[in-house]
């Protein structure tokens, strides 16, 4: 893991961000480098997951104890910091040092990453709960979508078959009109 902390150097210019610390140590070293009473931005190159791929994280830390003007200054610089860094997977804002943990970082990376392949590892091939939930879901869906109470026409047809190609009809046209008008009234449904 490598990291960089951008902070405000109040001795020179209270609005100027400077690199206050950087390192290549682990997460604990990174946490120790954060000043709990000063606002800062952090950029991490963090190796994540089974593949050990690099994930880049932009973090902003604004302590609760800062006054409104100091908090606003940090928020105002956020766009400039993000456009300077450009490449990152997660943007994480924190107001307490206690919120910044490696477990929380891993959780956010898993959520941002989409597929979570560690679920397969933890199951070790036991998918019985998954199969049970899936079976229940599809059984319930099937039960809800089954057609019930259908009544099919019983007995002779109410309408008279006819040919629409121009040939003579089997029945006279008056019988055809009588049967079709009854069909549209809904008399053929039981």
Short mmCIF file of N, CA and C in Angstrom, two decimals:
data_model
loop_
_atom_site.label_atom_id
_atom_site.label_comp_id
_atom_site.label_asym_id
_atom_site.label_seq_id
_atom_site.Cartn_x
_atom_site.Cartn_y
_atom_site.Cartn_z
N UNK A 1 0.84 -1.17 0.00
CA UNK A 1 0.00 0.00 0.00
C UNK A 1 0.89 1.24 0.00
N UNK A 2 0.55 2.17 -0.85
CA UNK A 2 1.23 3.47 -0.81
C UNK A 2 0.16 4.55 -0.68
N UNK A 3 0.54 5.67 -0.10
CA UNK A 3 -0.44 6.71 0.19
C UNK A 3 0.21 8.08 0.24
N UNK A 4 -0.66 9.08 0.13
CA UNK A 4 -0.22 10.47 0.18
C UNK A 4 -1.31 11.26 0.90
N UNK A 5 -0.89 12.21 1.73
CA UNK A 5 -1.84 13.06 2.45
C UNK A 5 -1.62 14.50 2.04
N UNK A 6 -2.69 15.15 1.58
CA UNK A 6 -2.66 16.57 1.24
C UNK A 6 -3.35 17.32 2.37
N UNK A 7 -2.61 18.24 2.97
CA UNK A 7 -3.17 19.01 4.08
C UNK A 7 -2.99 20.49 3.86
N UNK A 8 -3.47 21.27 4.82
CA UNK A 8 -3.38 22.72 4.74
C UNK A 8 -2.21 23.18 5.61
N UNK A 9 -1.30 23.91 4.98
CA UNK A 9 -0.15 24.47 5.71
C UNK A 9 -0.53 25.88 6.14
N UNK A 10 -1.05 25.99 7.35
CA UNK A 10 -1.58 27.28 7.84
C UNK A 10 -0.50 28.34 8.02
N UNK A 11 0.77 27.94 8.14
CA UNK A 11 1.82 28.93 8.34
C UNK A 11 2.08 29.75 7.07
N UNK A 12 1.93 29.12 5.90
CA UNK A 12 2.19 29.83 4.65
C UNK A 12 0.91 30.43 4.08
N UNK A 13 -0.05 29.61 3.81
CA UNK A 13 -1.32 30.07 3.24
C UNK A 13 -2.42 29.11 3.70
N UNK A 14 -3.44 29.60 4.38
CA UNK A 14 -4.46 28.70 4.91
C UNK A 14 -5.31 28.03 3.83
N UNK A 15 -5.23 28.52 2.60
CA UNK A 15 -6.03 27.94 1.52
C UNK A 15 -5.21 27.08 0.57
N UNK A 16 -3.96 26.85 0.87
CA UNK A 16 -3.09 26.12 -0.04
C UNK A 16 -2.91 24.68 0.46
N UNK A 17 -3.18 23.73 -0.43
CA UNK A 17 -2.97 22.32 -0.11
C UNK A 17 -1.53 21.93 -0.44
N UNK A 18 -0.90 21.23 0.48
CA UNK A 18 0.47 20.74 0.27
C UNK A 18 0.53 19.28 0.70
N UNK A 19 1.51 18.57 0.18
CA UNK A 19 1.72 17.19 0.62
C UNK A 19 2.33 17.24 2.01
N UNK A 20 1.57 16.77 2.99
CA UNK A 20 2.06 16.80 4.37
C UNK A 20 2.72 15.50 4.77
N UNK A 21 2.37 14.41 4.09
CA UNK A 21 2.96 13.12 4.44
C UNK A 21 2.72 12.14 3.30
N UNK A 22 3.56 11.14 3.21
CA UNK A 22 3.38 10.06 2.24
C UNK A 22 4.15 8.85 2.75
N UNK A 23 3.81 7.70 2.22
CA UNK A 23 4.50 6.50 2.66
C UNK A 23 4.10 5.28 1.86
N UNK A 24 4.79 4.18 2.17
CA UNK A 24 4.51 2.91 1.50
C UNK A 24 4.24 1.81 2.50
N UNK A 25 4.04 2.19 3.74
CA UNK A 25 3.76 1.20 4.78
C UNK A 25 2.33 0.72 4.74
N UNK A 26 1.96 -0.01 5.75
CA UNK A 26 0.62 -0.58 5.81
C UNK A 26 -0.43 0.42 6.25
N UNK A 27 -1.62 -0.10 6.49
CA UNK A 27 -2.75 0.75 6.84
C UNK A 27 -2.55 1.42 8.20
N UNK A 28 -1.92 0.73 9.13
CA UNK A 28 -1.68 1.31 10.46
C UNK A 28 -0.76 2.53 10.37
N UNK A 29 0.27 2.43 9.56
CA UNK A 29 1.18 3.56 9.37
C UNK A 29 0.44 4.74 8.75
N UNK A 30 -0.44 4.44 7.81
CA UNK A 30 -1.25 5.48 7.17
C UNK A 30 -2.13 6.18 8.20
N UNK A 31 -2.80 5.42 9.06
CA UNK A 31 -3.67 6.02 10.08
C UNK A 31 -2.89 6.90 11.05
N UNK A 32 -1.69 6.47 11.41
CA UNK A 32 -0.87 7.25 12.34
C UNK A 32 -0.46 8.59 11.72
N UNK A 33 -0.36 8.64 10.41
CA UNK A 33 0.07 9.87 9.73
C UNK A 33 -1.04 10.92 9.64
N UNK A 34 -2.28 10.52 9.87
CA UNK A 34 -3.40 11.47 9.80
C UNK A 34 -3.47 12.25 11.11
N UNK A 35 -3.47 13.55 11.00
CA UNK A 35 -3.62 14.40 12.18
C UNK A 35 -5.11 14.48 12.53
N UNK A 36 -5.50 14.04 13.74
CA UNK A 36 -6.93 13.97 14.06
C UNK A 36 -7.64 15.31 14.15
N UNK A 37 -6.89 16.41 14.26
CA UNK A 37 -7.54 17.72 14.42
C UNK A 37 -7.40 18.61 13.18
N UNK A 38 -6.87 18.07 12.07
CA UNK A 38 -6.69 18.86 10.85
C UNK A 38 -7.39 18.20 9.66
N UNK A 39 -8.02 19.02 8.85
CA UNK A 39 -8.66 18.52 7.64
C UNK A 39 -7.60 18.14 6.61
N UNK A 40 -7.90 17.12 5.82
CA UNK A 40 -6.94 16.69 4.80
C UNK A 40 -7.63 15.86 3.73
N UNK A 41 -6.92 15.70 2.64
CA UNK A 41 -7.30 14.77 1.58
C UNK A 41 -6.24 13.69 1.55
N UNK A 42 -6.67 12.47 1.23
CA UNK A 42 -5.75 11.35 1.18
C UNK A 42 -5.95 10.59 -0.12
N UNK A 43 -4.87 10.08 -0.66
CA UNK A 43 -4.92 9.28 -1.87
C UNK A 43 -4.18 7.99 -1.60
N UNK A 44 -4.87 6.87 -1.76
CA UNK A 44 -4.29 5.57 -1.45
C UNK A 44 -4.22 4.69 -2.69
N UNK A 45 -3.13 3.95 -2.79
CA UNK A 45 -2.99 2.86 -3.75
C UNK A 45 -3.02 1.60 -2.90
N UNK A 46 -4.14 0.91 -2.90
CA UNK A 46 -4.39 -0.19 -1.98
C UNK A 46 -4.54 -1.49 -2.75
N UNK A 47 -3.78 -2.51 -2.37
CA UNK A 47 -3.88 -3.83 -3.00
C UNK A 47 -5.08 -4.54 -2.38
N UNK A 48 -5.99 -5.02 -3.25
CA UNK A 48 -7.26 -5.54 -2.74
C UNK A 48 -7.61 -6.88 -3.36
N UNK A 49 -8.21 -7.73 -2.54
CA UNK A 49 -8.78 -9.00 -3.00
C UNK A 49 -7.74 -10.07 -3.23
N UNK A 50 -8.23 -11.20 -3.74
CA UNK A 50 -7.36 -12.35 -4.01
C UNK A 50 -6.35 -12.05 -5.10
N UNK A 51 -6.73 -11.20 -6.04
CA UNK A 51 -5.83 -10.90 -7.15
C UNK A 51 -4.77 -9.88 -6.78
N UNK A 52 -4.97 -9.13 -5.71
CA UNK A 52 -4.01 -8.12 -5.30
C UNK A 52 -3.92 -6.94 -6.24
N UNK A 53 -5.00 -6.69 -6.97
CA UNK A 53 -5.00 -5.54 -7.88
C UNK A 53 -5.00 -4.24 -7.10
N UNK A 54 -4.40 -3.24 -7.71
CA UNK A 54 -4.37 -1.91 -7.10
C UNK A 54 -5.73 -1.25 -7.22
N UNK A 55 -6.18 -0.71 -6.13
CA UNK A 55 -7.40 0.10 -6.11
C UNK A 55 -7.00 1.47 -5.58
N UNK A 56 -7.51 2.49 -6.22
CA UNK A 56 -7.15 3.86 -5.85
C UNK A 56 -8.33 4.51 -5.15
N UNK A 57 -8.06 5.13 -4.03
CA UNK A 57 -9.10 5.71 -3.19
C UNK A 57 -8.75 7.16 -2.89
N UNK A 58 -9.73 8.05 -3.06
CA UNK A 58 -9.60 9.44 -2.63
C UNK A 58 -10.43 9.57 -1.37
N UNK A 59 -9.81 10.07 -0.32
CA UNK A 59 -10.52 10.26 0.94
C UNK A 59 -10.41 11.72 1.36
N UNK A 60 -11.48 12.21 1.96
CA UNK A 60 -11.41 13.53 2.59
C UNK A 60 -11.77 13.34 4.05
N UNK A 61 -11.02 14.01 4.90
CA UNK A 61 -11.25 13.92 6.34
C UNK A 61 -11.45 15.34 6.86
N UNK A 62 -12.63 15.57 7.44
CA UNK A 62 -12.97 16.88 8.02
C UNK A 62 -13.45 16.63 9.44
N UNK A 63 -12.62 16.92 10.44
CA UNK A 63 -13.01 16.66 11.83
C UNK A 63 -14.24 17.47 12.23
N UNK A 64 -15.06 16.89 13.08
CA UNK A 64 -16.26 17.57 13.59
C UNK A 64 -15.91 18.88 14.29
N UNK A 65 -14.74 18.93 14.93
CA UNK A 65 -14.37 20.09 15.75
C UNK A 65 -14.07 21.35 14.94
N UNK A 66 -13.87 21.23 13.64
CA UNK A 66 -13.54 22.41 12.83
C UNK A 66 -14.75 23.35 12.74
N UNK A 67 -14.46 24.64 12.61
CA UNK A 67 -15.56 25.59 12.45
C UNK A 67 -16.10 25.54 11.02
N UNK A 68 -17.21 26.21 10.78
CA UNK A 68 -17.88 26.16 9.49
C UNK A 68 -17.04 26.65 8.34
N UNK A 69 -16.25 27.70 8.56
CA UNK A 69 -15.40 28.25 7.51
C UNK A 69 -14.33 27.25 7.08
N UNK A 70 -13.73 26.57 8.05
CA UNK A 70 -12.71 25.58 7.73
C UNK A 70 -13.31 24.38 6.98
N UNK A 71 -14.50 23.97 7.41
CA UNK A 71 -15.17 22.86 6.72
C UNK A 71 -15.51 23.24 5.28
N UNK A 72 -15.99 24.46 5.10
CA UNK A 72 -16.36 24.94 3.76
C UNK A 72 -15.14 25.02 2.85
N UNK A 73 -14.00 25.37 3.41
CA UNK A 73 -12.77 25.46 2.62
C UNK A 73 -12.43 24.09 2.04
N UNK A 74 -12.56 23.06 2.86
CA UNK A 74 -12.25 21.71 2.40
C UNK A 74 -13.22 21.29 1.29
N UNK A 75 -14.50 21.54 1.50
CA UNK A 75 -15.50 21.18 0.49
C UNK A 75 -15.26 21.95 -0.80
N UNK A 76 -14.85 23.19 -0.69
CA UNK A 76 -14.57 24.00 -1.88
C UNK A 76 -13.41 23.50 -2.70
N UNK A 77 -12.47 22.84 -2.08
CA UNK A 77 -11.29 22.32 -2.79
C UNK A 77 -11.52 20.91 -3.35
N UNK A 78 -12.63 20.31 -2.99
CA UNK A 78 -12.87 18.92 -3.39
C UNK A 78 -12.80 18.74 -4.91
N UNK A 79 -13.45 19.61 -5.67
CA UNK A 79 -13.43 19.49 -7.14
C UNK A 79 -12.03 19.59 -7.72
N UNK A 80 -11.24 20.50 -7.18
CA UNK A 80 -9.87 20.67 -7.67
C UNK A 80 -9.02 19.44 -7.36
N UNK A 81 -9.20 18.88 -6.17
CA UNK A 81 -8.44 17.68 -5.79
C UNK A 81 -8.83 16.51 -6.69
N UNK A 82 -10.13 16.32 -6.90
CA UNK A 82 -10.59 15.20 -7.73
C UNK A 82 -10.16 15.36 -9.19
N UNK A 83 -10.15 16.57 -9.70
CA UNK A 83 -9.70 16.75 -11.08
C UNK A 83 -8.19 16.59 -11.20
N UNK A 84 -7.46 16.89 -10.14
CA UNK A 84 -6.01 16.70 -10.14
C UNK A 84 -5.67 15.21 -10.10
N UNK A 85 -6.36 14.46 -9.26
CA UNK A 85 -6.07 13.04 -9.10
C UNK A 85 -6.66 12.22 -10.25
N UNK A 86 -7.87 12.49 -10.66
CA UNK A 86 -8.57 11.90 -11.80
C UNK A 86 -8.89 10.42 -11.67
N UNK A 87 -7.94 9.58 -11.36
CA UNK A 87 -8.15 8.14 -11.42
C UNK A 87 -8.34 7.56 -10.02
N UNK A 88 -9.56 7.13 -9.72
CA UNK A 88 -9.83 6.48 -8.44
C UNK A 88 -11.13 5.68 -8.54
N UNK A 89 -11.25 4.66 -7.70
CA UNK A 89 -12.45 3.82 -7.69
C UNK A 89 -13.46 4.29 -6.64
N UNK A 90 -12.97 4.83 -5.54
CA UNK A 90 -13.85 5.23 -4.44
C UNK A 90 -13.51 6.64 -3.98
N UNK A 91 -14.56 7.39 -3.68
CA UNK A 91 -14.42 8.69 -3.05
C UNK A 91 -15.08 8.56 -1.68
N UNK A 92 -14.30 8.71 -0.63
CA UNK A 92 -14.78 8.43 0.73
C UNK A 92 -14.60 9.67 1.59
N UNK A 93 -15.66 10.11 2.23
CA UNK A 93 -15.60 11.27 3.13
C UNK A 93 -15.80 10.79 4.56
N UNK A 94 -15.00 11.31 5.47
CA UNK A 94 -15.10 10.91 6.87
C UNK A 94 -15.01 12.12 7.78
N UNK A 95 -15.73 12.07 8.90
CA UNK A 95 -15.68 13.14 9.89
C UNK A 95 -15.06 12.68 11.20
N UNK A 96 -14.67 11.42 11.25
CA UNK A 96 -14.06 10.89 12.47
C UNK A 96 -12.95 9.91 12.08
N UNK A 97 -11.88 9.97 12.82
CA UNK A 97 -10.76 9.04 12.58
C UNK A 97 -11.23 7.61 12.81
N UNK A 98 -12.17 7.42 13.74
CA UNK A 98 -12.66 6.07 14.05
C UNK A 98 -13.39 5.43 12.88
N UNK A 99 -13.91 6.23 11.96
CA UNK A 99 -14.60 5.70 10.79
C UNK A 99 -13.63 5.13 9.76
N UNK A 100 -12.39 5.53 9.82
CA UNK A 100 -11.40 5.10 8.83
C UNK A 100 -10.73 3.83 9.33
N UNK A 101 -11.25 2.69 8.86
CA UNK A 101 -10.68 1.40 9.23
C UNK A 101 -10.43 0.59 7.96
N UNK A 102 -9.55 -0.37 8.08
CA UNK A 102 -9.26 -1.22 6.92
C UNK A 102 -10.47 -2.09 6.58
N UNK A 103 -11.21 -2.52 7.59
CA UNK A 103 -12.41 -3.32 7.34
C UNK A 103 -13.45 -2.51 6.57
N UNK A 104 -13.63 -1.25 6.94
CA UNK A 104 -14.58 -0.39 6.23
C UNK A 104 -14.12 -0.12 4.80
N UNK A 105 -12.82 0.05 4.62
CA UNK A 105 -12.27 0.26 3.28
C UNK A 105 -12.53 -0.97 2.40
N UNK A 106 -12.28 -2.16 2.94
CA UNK A 106 -12.53 -3.40 2.19
C UNK A 106 -14.01 -3.54 1.84
N UNK A 107 -14.87 -3.18 2.79
CA UNK A 107 -16.31 -3.25 2.56
C UNK A 107 -16.71 -2.32 1.41
N UNK A 108 -16.19 -1.11 1.41
CA UNK A 108 -16.51 -0.13 0.36
C UNK A 108 -15.96 -0.60 -1.00
N UNK A 109 -14.77 -1.18 -1.00
CA UNK A 109 -14.20 -1.67 -2.25
C UNK A 109 -15.00 -2.85 -2.81
N UNK A 110 -15.45 -3.76 -1.94
CA UNK A 110 -16.28 -4.87 -2.39
C UNK A 110 -17.58 -4.36 -2.99
N UNK A 111 -18.17 -3.37 -2.32
CA UNK A 111 -19.44 -2.81 -2.81
C UNK A 111 -19.24 -2.11 -4.15
N UNK A 112 -18.15 -1.40 -4.31
CA UNK A 112 -17.87 -0.68 -5.55
C UNK A 112 -17.45 -1.61 -6.68
N UNK A 113 -16.93 -2.78 -6.32
CA UNK A 113 -16.39 -3.69 -7.32
C UNK A 113 -17.40 -4.52 -8.07
N UNK A 114 -18.64 -4.57 -7.61
CA UNK A 114 -19.64 -5.38 -8.29
C UNK A 114 -19.65 -6.79 -7.76
N UNK A 115 -19.19 -7.75 -8.55
CA UNK A 115 -19.23 -9.16 -8.16
C UNK A 115 -18.32 -9.40 -6.96
N UNK A 116 -18.80 -10.19 -6.02
CA UNK A 116 -18.03 -10.51 -4.82
C UNK A 116 -17.69 -11.99 -4.86
N UNK A 117 -16.51 -12.32 -5.34
CA UNK A 117 -16.12 -13.70 -5.50
C UNK A 117 -15.73 -14.36 -4.18
N UNK A 118 -15.57 -13.59 -3.13
CA UNK A 118 -15.25 -14.19 -1.84
C UNK A 118 -16.44 -14.95 -1.28
N UNK A 119 -17.65 -14.70 -1.76
CA UNK A 119 -18.83 -15.43 -1.31
C UNK A 119 -18.69 -16.90 -1.67
N UNK A 120 -18.13 -17.20 -2.83
CA UNK A 120 -17.93 -18.59 -3.22
C UNK A 120 -16.92 -19.25 -2.30
N UNK A 121 -15.90 -18.52 -1.93
CA UNK A 121 -14.86 -19.07 -1.07
C UNK A 121 -15.41 -19.39 0.31
N UNK A 122 -16.27 -18.52 0.84
CA UNK A 122 -16.80 -18.73 2.18
C UNK A 122 -17.81 -19.87 2.22
N UNK A 123 -18.50 -20.14 1.11
CA UNK A 123 -19.48 -21.22 1.08
C UNK A 123 -18.83 -22.59 0.95
N UNK A 124 -17.66 -22.64 0.36
CA UNK A 124 -16.94 -23.89 0.13
C UNK A 124 -17.82 -24.92 -0.57
N UNK A 125 -18.63 -24.45 -1.52
CA UNK A 125 -19.46 -25.36 -2.30
C UNK A 125 -20.81 -25.66 -1.68
N UNK A 126 -21.13 -25.13 -0.51
CA UNK A 126 -22.42 -25.39 0.12
C UNK A 126 -23.41 -24.31 -0.30
N UNK A 127 -24.24 -24.66 -1.26
CA UNK A 127 -25.22 -23.70 -1.77
C UNK A 127 -26.64 -24.09 -1.39
N UNK A 128 -26.80 -24.92 -0.34
CA UNK A 128 -28.14 -25.40 0.02
C UNK A 128 -29.07 -24.25 0.40
N UNK A 129 -28.57 -23.27 1.14
CA UNK A 129 -29.42 -22.13 1.51
C UNK A 129 -29.82 -21.34 0.27
N UNK A 130 -28.89 -21.16 -0.62
CA UNK A 130 -29.17 -20.44 -1.86
C UNK A 130 -30.22 -21.18 -2.68
N UNK A 131 -30.07 -22.51 -2.77
CA UNK A 131 -31.03 -23.31 -3.53
C UNK A 131 -32.41 -23.25 -2.89
N UNK A 132 -32.46 -23.28 -1.57
CA UNK A 132 -33.74 -23.23 -0.86
C UNK A 132 -34.46 -21.91 -1.11
N UNK A 133 -33.73 -20.80 -0.99
CA UNK A 133 -34.32 -19.48 -1.21
C UNK A 133 -34.80 -19.35 -2.65
N UNK A 134 -33.99 -19.83 -3.59
CA UNK A 134 -34.37 -19.77 -5.00
C UNK A 134 -35.61 -20.60 -5.27
N UNK A 135 -35.66 -21.82 -4.72
CA UNK A 135 -36.82 -22.69 -4.91
C UNK A 135 -38.08 -22.03 -4.35
N UNK A 136 -37.99 -21.46 -3.15
CA UNK A 136 -39.15 -20.79 -2.55
C UNK A 136 -39.61 -19.61 -3.40
N UNK A 137 -38.66 -18.84 -3.89
CA UNK A 137 -39.00 -17.68 -4.71
C UNK A 137 -39.75 -18.09 -5.97
N UNK A 138 -39.22 -19.08 -6.69
CA UNK A 138 -39.85 -19.48 -7.94
C UNK A 138 -41.16 -20.23 -7.70
N UNK A 139 -41.28 -20.97 -6.61
CA UNK A 139 -42.55 -21.62 -6.29
C UNK A 139 -43.63 -20.58 -6.03
N UNK A 140 -43.29 -19.55 -5.27
CA UNK A 140 -44.24 -18.48 -4.97
C UNK A 140 -44.61 -17.72 -6.25
N UNK A 141 -43.62 -17.43 -7.08
CA UNK A 141 -43.89 -16.73 -8.34
C UNK A 141 -44.79 -17.58 -9.23
N UNK A 142 -44.52 -18.88 -9.30
CA UNK A 142 -45.33 -19.77 -10.12
C UNK A 142 -46.77 -19.83 -9.58
N UNK A 143 -46.92 -19.89 -8.27
CA UNK A 143 -48.25 -19.94 -7.65
C UNK A 143 -49.04 -18.68 -7.98
N UNK A 144 -48.37 -17.52 -7.93
CA UNK A 144 -49.06 -16.25 -8.19
C UNK A 144 -49.44 -16.07 -9.65
N UNK A 145 -48.71 -16.68 -10.55
CA UNK A 145 -48.95 -16.44 -11.98
C UNK A 145 -49.78 -17.52 -12.65
N UNK A 146 -50.19 -18.55 -11.92
CA UNK A 146 -51.02 -19.59 -12.52
C UNK A 146 -52.42 -19.05 -12.75
N UNK A 147 -52.98 -19.38 -13.90
CA UNK A 147 -54.34 -18.95 -14.24
C UNK A 147 -55.32 -19.90 -13.59
N UNK A 148 -56.26 -19.34 -12.83
CA UNK A 148 -57.26 -20.16 -12.14
C UNK A 148 -58.64 -19.66 -12.50
N UNK A 149 -59.61 -20.57 -12.43
CA UNK A 149 -60.99 -20.18 -12.66
C UNK A 149 -61.33 -19.93 -14.11
N UNK A 150 -60.55 -20.49 -15.03
CA UNK A 150 -60.87 -20.30 -16.44
C UNK A 150 -62.05 -21.19 -16.82
N UNK A 151 -62.98 -20.65 -17.56
CA UNK A 151 -64.12 -21.42 -18.05
C UNK A 151 -64.07 -21.38 -19.57
N UNK A 152 -63.97 -22.55 -20.14
CA UNK A 152 -63.94 -22.64 -21.60
C UNK A 152 -65.37 -22.77 -22.11
N UNK A 153 -65.60 -22.38 -23.33
CA UNK A 153 -66.94 -22.48 -23.93
C UNK A 153 -67.38 -23.93 -23.95
N UNK A 154 -68.58 -24.16 -23.49
CA UNK A 154 -69.13 -25.52 -23.48
C UNK A 154 -70.28 -25.57 -24.47
N UNK A 155 -70.39 -26.65 -25.16
CA UNK A 155 -71.51 -26.80 -26.09
C UNK A 155 -71.17 -26.26 -27.46
N UNK A 156 -72.22 -26.05 -28.28
CA UNK A 156 -71.98 -25.59 -29.65
C UNK A 156 -71.48 -24.15 -29.68
N UNK A 157 -70.81 -23.80 -30.74
CA UNK A 157 -70.29 -22.45 -30.90
C UNK A 157 -71.43 -21.46 -31.02
N UNK A 158 -71.27 -20.30 -30.45
CA UNK A 158 -72.27 -19.26 -30.53
C UNK A 158 -72.15 -18.53 -31.87
N UNK A 159 -70.94 -18.43 -32.37
CA UNK A 159 -70.73 -17.72 -33.64
C UNK A 159 -70.77 -18.71 -34.80
N UNK A 160 -71.12 -18.22 -35.94
CA UNK A 160 -71.20 -19.04 -37.14
C UNK A 160 -69.91 -18.88 -37.93
N UNK A 161 -69.26 -20.00 -38.29
CA UNK A 161 -68.05 -19.89 -39.10
C UNK A 161 -68.37 -19.26 -40.45
N UNK A 162 -67.50 -18.43 -40.93
CA UNK A 162 -67.70 -17.81 -42.23
C UNK A 162 -66.36 -17.66 -42.94
N UNK A 163 -66.41 -17.46 -44.20
CA UNK A 163 -65.22 -17.31 -45.02
C UNK A 163 -65.06 -15.84 -45.38
N UNK A 164 -63.91 -15.26 -45.09
CA UNK A 164 -63.72 -13.84 -45.36
C UNK A 164 -62.97 -13.58 -46.66
N UNK A 165 -62.82 -14.62 -47.48
CA UNK A 165 -62.09 -14.44 -48.73
C UNK A 165 -62.99 -14.06 -49.89
N UNK A 166 -64.26 -13.89 -49.64
CA UNK A 166 -65.16 -13.47 -50.70
C UNK A 166 -66.05 -14.58 -51.21
N UNK A 167 -65.84 -15.81 -50.76
CA UNK A 167 -66.70 -16.91 -51.19
C UNK A 167 -68.02 -16.84 -50.44
N UNK A 168 -68.97 -17.54 -50.94
CA UNK A 168 -70.29 -17.53 -50.30
C UNK A 168 -70.20 -18.12 -48.90
N UNK A 169 -71.01 -17.56 -48.00
CA UNK A 169 -71.00 -18.02 -46.61
C UNK A 169 -71.82 -19.29 -46.46
N UNK A 170 -71.50 -20.03 -45.42
CA UNK A 170 -72.24 -21.25 -45.12
C UNK A 170 -73.64 -20.89 -44.64
N UNK A 171 -73.75 -19.81 -43.88
CA UNK A 171 -75.05 -19.38 -43.35
C UNK A 171 -75.40 -18.04 -43.98
N UNK A 172 -76.67 -17.68 -43.96
CA UNK A 172 -77.04 -16.38 -44.50
C UNK A 172 -76.41 -15.25 -43.70
N UNK A 173 -76.22 -14.10 -44.31
CA UNK A 173 -75.56 -12.96 -43.64
C UNK A 173 -76.35 -12.47 -42.44
N UNK A 174 -77.66 -12.63 -42.44
CA UNK A 174 -78.45 -12.21 -41.26
C UNK A 174 -78.09 -13.05 -40.05
N UNK A 175 -77.87 -14.34 -40.27
CA UNK A 175 -77.47 -15.22 -39.16
C UNK A 175 -76.07 -14.84 -38.68
N UNK A 176 -75.21 -14.50 -39.63
CA UNK A 176 -73.85 -14.07 -39.28
C UNK A 176 -73.87 -12.82 -38.41
N UNK A 177 -74.66 -11.83 -38.81
CA UNK A 177 -74.74 -10.58 -38.04
C UNK A 177 -75.35 -10.82 -36.66
N UNK A 178 -76.37 -11.68 -36.60
CA UNK A 178 -77.00 -11.98 -35.32
C UNK A 178 -76.00 -12.62 -34.36
N UNK A 179 -75.24 -13.58 -34.83
CA UNK A 179 -74.28 -14.29 -33.98
C UNK A 179 -73.11 -13.40 -33.55
N UNK A 180 -72.63 -12.57 -34.45
CA UNK A 180 -71.50 -11.71 -34.07
C UNK A 180 -71.94 -10.62 -33.11
N UNK A 181 -73.15 -10.10 -33.27
CA UNK A 181 -73.60 -9.07 -32.32
C UNK A 181 -73.78 -9.66 -30.93
N UNK A 182 -74.24 -10.92 -30.84
CA UNK A 182 -74.37 -11.57 -29.53
C UNK A 182 -72.99 -11.81 -28.91
N UNK A 183 -72.02 -12.13 -29.73
CA UNK A 183 -70.67 -12.37 -29.21
C UNK A 183 -70.09 -11.11 -28.60
N UNK A 184 -70.37 -9.97 -29.20
CA UNK A 184 -69.83 -8.73 -28.66
C UNK A 184 -70.55 -8.27 -27.40
N UNK A 185 -71.75 -8.77 -27.18
CA UNK A 185 -72.48 -8.43 -25.95
C UNK A 185 -71.95 -9.22 -24.76
N UNK A 186 -71.16 -10.21 -25.01
CA UNK A 186 -70.61 -11.01 -23.92
C UNK A 186 -71.48 -12.19 -23.57
N UNK A 187 -72.43 -12.58 -24.43
CA UNK A 187 -73.33 -13.68 -24.14
C UNK A 187 -72.66 -15.04 -24.27
N UNK A 188 -71.49 -15.10 -24.85
CA UNK A 188 -70.86 -16.39 -25.08
C UNK A 188 -69.94 -16.81 -23.93
N UNK A 189 -69.83 -16.05 -22.88
CA UNK A 189 -68.93 -16.39 -21.77
C UNK A 189 -69.76 -16.91 -20.61
N UNK A 190 -69.37 -18.04 -20.05
CA UNK A 190 -70.09 -18.59 -18.89
C UNK A 190 -69.31 -18.34 -17.63
#
